[in-house]
Amino acid sequence: MRKSFYIGILSLFLLLSYACSSDSDMNFVTSNPTEETASQRTLLDVSYGTDADQVYDIYLPQNRTLATKVIILVHGGGWTSGDKANMANFVELIQQDLPTYAIVNINYRLANNTTSPFPTQLNDITSIITDLKARNEEYIISEDYAFLGTSAGAHLSLLWSYDYDTQANVNMVASIVGPTNLADEAYLNTADTYIQEVFELFGSELLIPFLEANSPLHKVTASAPPTALFYGGQDPLIPNSQGTDLSNRLAALGVTHEFTFYPQEGHGWSGQNGIDTWNKFLAFVNEHH
């Protein structure tokens, strides 16, 4: 197997509570793509807001046009931690296996005791899409987007695609172990102190309507984009119902989707199942994006 492929599948070892501890400097690359040139370019820490976390990296392939499609990566971390650096291996894999696509690897404002992730983090994604559209001629990219999210980032990717994409620019969304129903009894009745602490950050009054309003399962409609779902049967943080219920709902609505369930895997995996996940993701992108 190619070395980079093995490196990439290691990124599937995801923890909802994982936070990147690296504080290495990432500098904006001073280059100015124009319609006259479409050489390969990388722009790091592009600001889309006033907060230090409101930045993204964009990787622009060579020979692109205004038809070049975009894949947006959304990191996990329980809505409270994590960093776009956690998705670096996916950047490498996409550049290798989908070399004609532009890649946007994003950060968003993290939740804390005074800031709920909802709607803050969804608003950040909206700001990113707005910024990409405003710069599409500068970047020489299309307004056709796909999302690949992991864990909490997968939840945000699904929810934004189902409920915030008012102009139907999302061609597809892929969720790797993303929560889909915050109102699930398995969450409401959990004895897990970590999950309880995370839910406390959502707001002072965790009423069912609020939880459902921020759950992809309850916001999906028949017009949802094609969706790829990947879940593990031994995941201590994502109940099995999260993946199966959304898959069933998508089927009932007639939404194009694929659901892959690995009975013996947890909150992430590698090996043959990691290879299987990546191959299925590639096939889904090639068909729907």
Coordinates of C-alpha atoms in Angstrom, one line a residue:
M1 CA 0.0 0.0 0.0
R2 CA 1.1 3.5 -0.6
K3 CA 2.7 5.1 2.5
S4 CA 0.4 8.2 2.3
F5 CA -2.6 6.0 2.3
Y6 CA -1.5 4.4 5.6
I7 CA -0.8 7.8 7.0
G8 CA -4.3 9.0 6.0
I9 CA -6.2 6.1 7.5
L10 CA -4.6 6.8 10.9
S11 CA -6.6 10.0 11.0
L12 CA -9.7 7.8 11.4
F13 CA -8.6 7.3 15.0
L14 CA -11.0 10.0 16.2
L15 CA -11.9 11.0 19.7
L16 CA -14.8 13.3 20.4
S17 CA -12.7 14.9 23.2
Y18 CA -9.5 15.1 21.2
A19 CA -7.9 18.5 21.0
C20 CA -4.8 19.4 18.9
S21 CA -2.0 20.6 21.2
S22 CA 0.2 21.8 18.4
D23 CA 0.9 25.5 18.5
S24 CA 3.1 25.7 15.4
D25 CA 2.8 28.9 13.4
M26 CA 0.8 28.8 10.1
N27 CA 1.4 31.8 7.9
F28 CA -0.7 33.2 5.1
V29 CA 1.0 32.5 1.8
T30 CA 1.1 35.8 -0.1
S31 CA -0.1 34.7 -3.5
N32 CA -2.8 36.2 -5.7
P33 CA -4.6 33.7 -7.9
T34 CA -6.2 35.4 -10.9
E35 CA -8.2 34.3 -13.9
E36 CA -5.0 34.5 -15.9
T37 CA -3.1 31.9 -13.9
A38 CA -4.2 28.7 -12.3
S39 CA -1.0 27.3 -10.9
Q40 CA -1.2 25.2 -7.7
R41 CA -1.4 27.4 -4.6
T42 CA -1.9 27.0 -0.9
L43 CA -3.2 29.8 1.3
L44 CA -3.0 29.2 5.1
D45 CA -5.0 30.8 7.9
V46 CA -7.2 32.9 5.6
S47 CA -9.4 35.0 7.9
Y48 CA -13.2 34.9 7.5
G49 CA -14.0 36.8 10.8
T50 CA -12.5 38.7 13.7
D51 CA -11.9 35.8 16.0
A52 CA -8.6 34.0 16.0
D53 CA -10.4 30.7 15.3
Q54 CA -12.2 32.0 12.3
V55 CA -9.6 30.9 9.7
Y56 CA -9.3 28.3 7.0
D57 CA -6.6 26.8 4.8
I58 CA -7.3 26.5 1.1
Y59 CA -5.5 24.2 -1.3
L60 CA -6.0 25.1 -5.0
P61 CA -5.0 22.5 -7.6
Q62 CA -3.2 23.3 -10.8
N63 CA -5.1 23.9 -14.0
R64 CA -8.3 24.6 -12.2
T65 CA -11.2 26.6 -13.7
L66 CA -14.4 28.2 -12.4
A67 CA -15.9 24.7 -12.6
T68 CA -13.4 23.3 -10.1
K69 CA -15.3 21.8 -7.2
V70 CA -14.5 22.2 -3.5
I71 CA -14.3 19.7 -0.6
I72 CA -14.6 21.3 2.8
L73 CA -13.1 19.5 5.8
V74 CA -14.6 19.9 9.3
H75 CA -12.7 18.7 12.3
G76 CA -14.1 17.0 15.4
G77 CA -13.4 17.6 19.1
G78 CA -16.8 17.6 20.9
W79 CA -17.6 21.1 19.7
T80 CA -15.1 22.3 22.4
S81 CA -11.7 21.5 21.1
G82 CA -9.8 20.3 18.0
D83 CA -8.2 22.1 15.1
K84 CA -7.9 21.9 11.3
A85 CA -4.5 20.4 11.8
N86 CA -6.3 17.2 12.8
M87 CA -7.5 16.9 9.2
A88 CA -4.1 17.2 7.6
N89 CA -3.9 13.6 6.6
F90 CA -7.2 13.9 4.7
V91 CA -5.8 16.9 2.9
E92 CA -2.9 14.7 1.7
L93 CA -5.1 11.9 0.6
I94 CA -7.5 14.1 -1.3
Q95 CA -4.6 15.8 -3.1
Q96 CA -3.3 12.4 -4.0
D97 CA -6.6 10.6 -5.0
L98 CA -8.8 13.6 -6.0
P99 CA -6.2 15.9 -7.5
T100 CA -8.6 18.1 -9.5
Y101 CA -10.5 19.2 -6.4
A102 CA -9.9 22.3 -4.3
I103 CA -9.8 21.7 -0.5
V104 CA -10.9 24.0 2.3
N105 CA -9.8 22.9 5.8
I106 CA -11.6 25.0 8.4
N107 CA -11.4 26.1 12.0
Y108 CA -14.5 27.5 13.8
R109 CA -15.1 29.1 17.2
L110 CA -15.0 26.5 19.9
A111 CA -17.8 26.2 22.6
N112 CA -17.1 27.0 26.2
N113 CA -19.0 27.9 29.4
T114 CA -20.2 31.2 27.9
T115 CA -20.6 30.2 24.2
S116 CA -22.9 27.5 22.9
P117 CA -21.8 25.8 19.7
F118 CA -25.3 26.4 18.3
P119 CA -25.7 28.5 16.3
T120 CA -22.2 29.9 16.6
Q121 CA -20.4 27.1 14.7
L122 CA -23.1 26.9 12.0
N123 CA -22.9 30.6 11.5
D124 CA -19.1 30.2 11.1
I125 CA -19.7 27.7 8.3
T126 CA -22.1 30.1 6.7
S127 CA -19.4 32.9 6.8
I128 CA -16.9 30.5 5.2
I129 CA -19.3 29.7 2.3
T130 CA -20.0 33.4 1.9
D131 CA -16.3 34.2 1.8
L132 CA -15.6 31.4 -0.7
K133 CA -18.4 32.7 -2.9
A134 CA -17.0 36.3 -2.7
R135 CA -13.6 35.1 -3.7
N136 CA -14.5 32.4 -6.2
E137 CA -13.1 34.3 -9.2
E138 CA -9.9 35.1 -7.2
Y139 CA -9.5 31.5 -6.2
I140 CA -10.8 30.2 -9.6
I141 CA -13.2 27.7 -8.1
S142 CA -16.9 26.9 -8.4
E143 CA -19.7 27.3 -5.9
D144 CA -20.2 23.5 -5.7
Y145 CA -19.3 22.1 -2.3
A146 CA -18.9 18.8 -0.6
F147 CA -18.4 18.3 3.2
L148 CA -16.3 15.7 4.9
G149 CA -16.7 15.9 8.7
T150 CA -15.5 13.8 11.6
S151 CA -17.3 13.3 14.9
A152 CA -18.7 16.7 16.0
G153 CA -17.4 18.1 12.7
A154 CA -19.6 15.6 10.9
H155 CA -22.6 16.7 12.9
L156 CA -22.0 20.3 11.9
S157 CA -21.5 19.2 8.2
L158 CA -24.8 17.3 8.2
L159 CA -26.7 20.0 10.0
W160 CA -25.4 22.8 7.8
S161 CA -26.1 20.9 4.6
Y162 CA -29.6 19.9 5.7
D163 CA -30.8 23.2 7.3
Y164 CA -28.5 26.1 6.4
D165 CA -27.7 25.6 2.7
T166 CA -30.4 27.8 1.4
Q167 CA -29.0 28.0 -2.1
A168 CA -28.4 24.2 -2.5
N169 CA -24.7 24.5 -3.2
V170 CA -23.8 21.3 -1.3
N171 CA -23.5 18.4 -3.7
M172 CA -22.8 15.8 -1.0
V173 CA -21.9 15.4 2.6
A174 CA -20.0 12.6 4.4
S175 CA -20.2 11.9 8.1
I176 CA -17.6 9.8 9.9
V177 CA -19.0 9.0 13.4
G178 CA -21.0 12.2 13.6
P179 CA -23.9 12.7 16.1
T180 CA -27.2 13.0 14.2
N181 CA -29.9 13.2 17.0
L182 CA -29.1 15.2 20.1
A183 CA -32.5 14.3 21.5
D184 CA -31.8 10.6 21.4
E185 CA -32.8 8.8 24.6
A186 CA -29.4 7.3 24.7
Y187 CA -28.0 10.8 25.2
L188 CA -30.7 12.2 27.5
N189 CA -30.4 9.2 29.9
T190 CA -26.6 8.8 29.7
A191 CA -24.6 8.3 32.8
D192 CA -21.4 9.3 31.0
T193 CA -20.1 12.4 32.8
Y194 CA -18.1 13.6 29.7
I195 CA -21.2 13.6 27.5
Q196 CA -23.2 15.3 30.3
E197 CA -20.6 18.0 30.5
V198 CA -20.6 18.6 26.8
F199 CA -24.4 18.8 26.7
E200 CA -24.3 21.4 29.5
L201 CA -22.5 23.7 27.0
F202 CA -25.4 23.7 24.7
G203 CA -27.3 26.1 26.9
S204 CA -29.0 26.5 30.3
E205 CA -32.3 25.0 29.2
L206 CA -31.9 21.8 27.2
L207 CA -35.4 21.4 26.0
I208 CA -36.3 18.8 23.4
P209 CA -37.3 21.4 20.7
F210 CA -33.8 23.0 21.0
L211 CA -32.1 19.6 20.7
E212 CA -34.2 18.6 17.8
A213 CA -33.6 21.9 16.1
N214 CA -29.9 21.2 16.2
S215 CA -30.1 17.6 15.1
P216 CA -29.6 16.5 11.4
L217 CA -32.1 13.7 11.9
H218 CA -34.9 16.2 12.7
K219 CA -33.9 18.8 10.0
V220 CA -33.3 16.6 7.0
T221 CA -35.8 16.9 4.1
A222 CA -36.3 15.1 0.8
S223 CA -34.2 17.8 -0.8
A224 CA -31.1 16.9 1.2
P225 CA -27.9 16.3 -0.7
P226 CA -26.5 12.7 -1.2
T227 CA -25.1 11.6 2.1
A228 CA -22.4 9.0 3.1
L229 CA -22.5 7.7 6.6
F230 CA -19.7 5.7 8.4
Y231 CA -20.3 4.4 12.0
G232 CA -18.8 1.9 14.4
G233 CA -20.8 -0.6 16.5
Q234 CA -18.6 -0.3 19.6
D235 CA -18.4 3.5 19.6
P236 CA -18.6 4.7 23.3
L237 CA -19.6 8.2 22.3
I238 CA -22.0 7.7 19.4
P239 CA -25.0 5.3 20.1
N240 CA -25.7 2.9 17.3
S241 CA -29.1 4.6 16.8
Q242 CA -27.4 7.8 15.6
G243 CA -26.3 6.2 12.3
T244 CA -29.1 3.7 11.7
D245 CA -31.9 6.2 12.5
L246 CA -30.5 8.8 10.0
S247 CA -30.0 6.1 7.4
N248 CA -33.6 5.0 7.8
R249 CA -34.9 8.5 7.7
L250 CA -32.9 9.2 4.5
A251 CA -34.4 6.1 2.9
A252 CA -37.9 7.1 3.9
L253 CA -37.4 10.5 2.3
G254 CA -35.9 9.0 -0.9
V255 CA -32.5 10.8 -0.3
T256 CA -29.5 9.2 -2.1
H257 CA -27.3 7.8 0.6
E258 CA -24.9 5.1 1.7
F259 CA -24.6 3.7 5.2
T260 CA -21.6 1.7 6.3
F261 CA -21.6 0.1 9.7
Y262 CA -18.6 -1.6 11.2
P263 CA -19.9 -3.8 14.1
Q264 CA -16.6 -4.2 15.8
E265 CA -15.2 -0.7 15.4
G266 CA -15.3 2.2 17.9
H267 CA -15.0 6.0 17.5
G268 CA -12.6 5.6 14.5
W269 CA -10.7 2.7 12.9
S270 CA -7.8 1.9 10.6
G271 CA -6.6 -1.3 8.8
Q272 CA -8.9 -2.8 6.2
N273 CA -12.0 -1.0 7.4
G274 CA -10.1 2.3 7.2
I275 CA -9.2 1.4 3.6
D276 CA -12.8 0.5 2.9
T277 CA -14.1 3.8 4.3
W278 CA -11.7 5.8 2.1
N279 CA -12.5 3.8 -1.0
K280 CA -16.2 4.3 -0.5
F281 CA -15.7 8.0 0.1
L282 CA -13.8 8.3 -3.1
A283 CA -16.5 6.4 -5.0
F284 CA -19.2 8.6 -3.5
V285 CA -17.3 11.8 -4.4
N286 CA -16.7 10.6 -8.0
E287 CA -20.4 9.8 -8.4
H288 CA -22.0 12.8 -6.7
H289 CA -19.5 15.6 -6.8

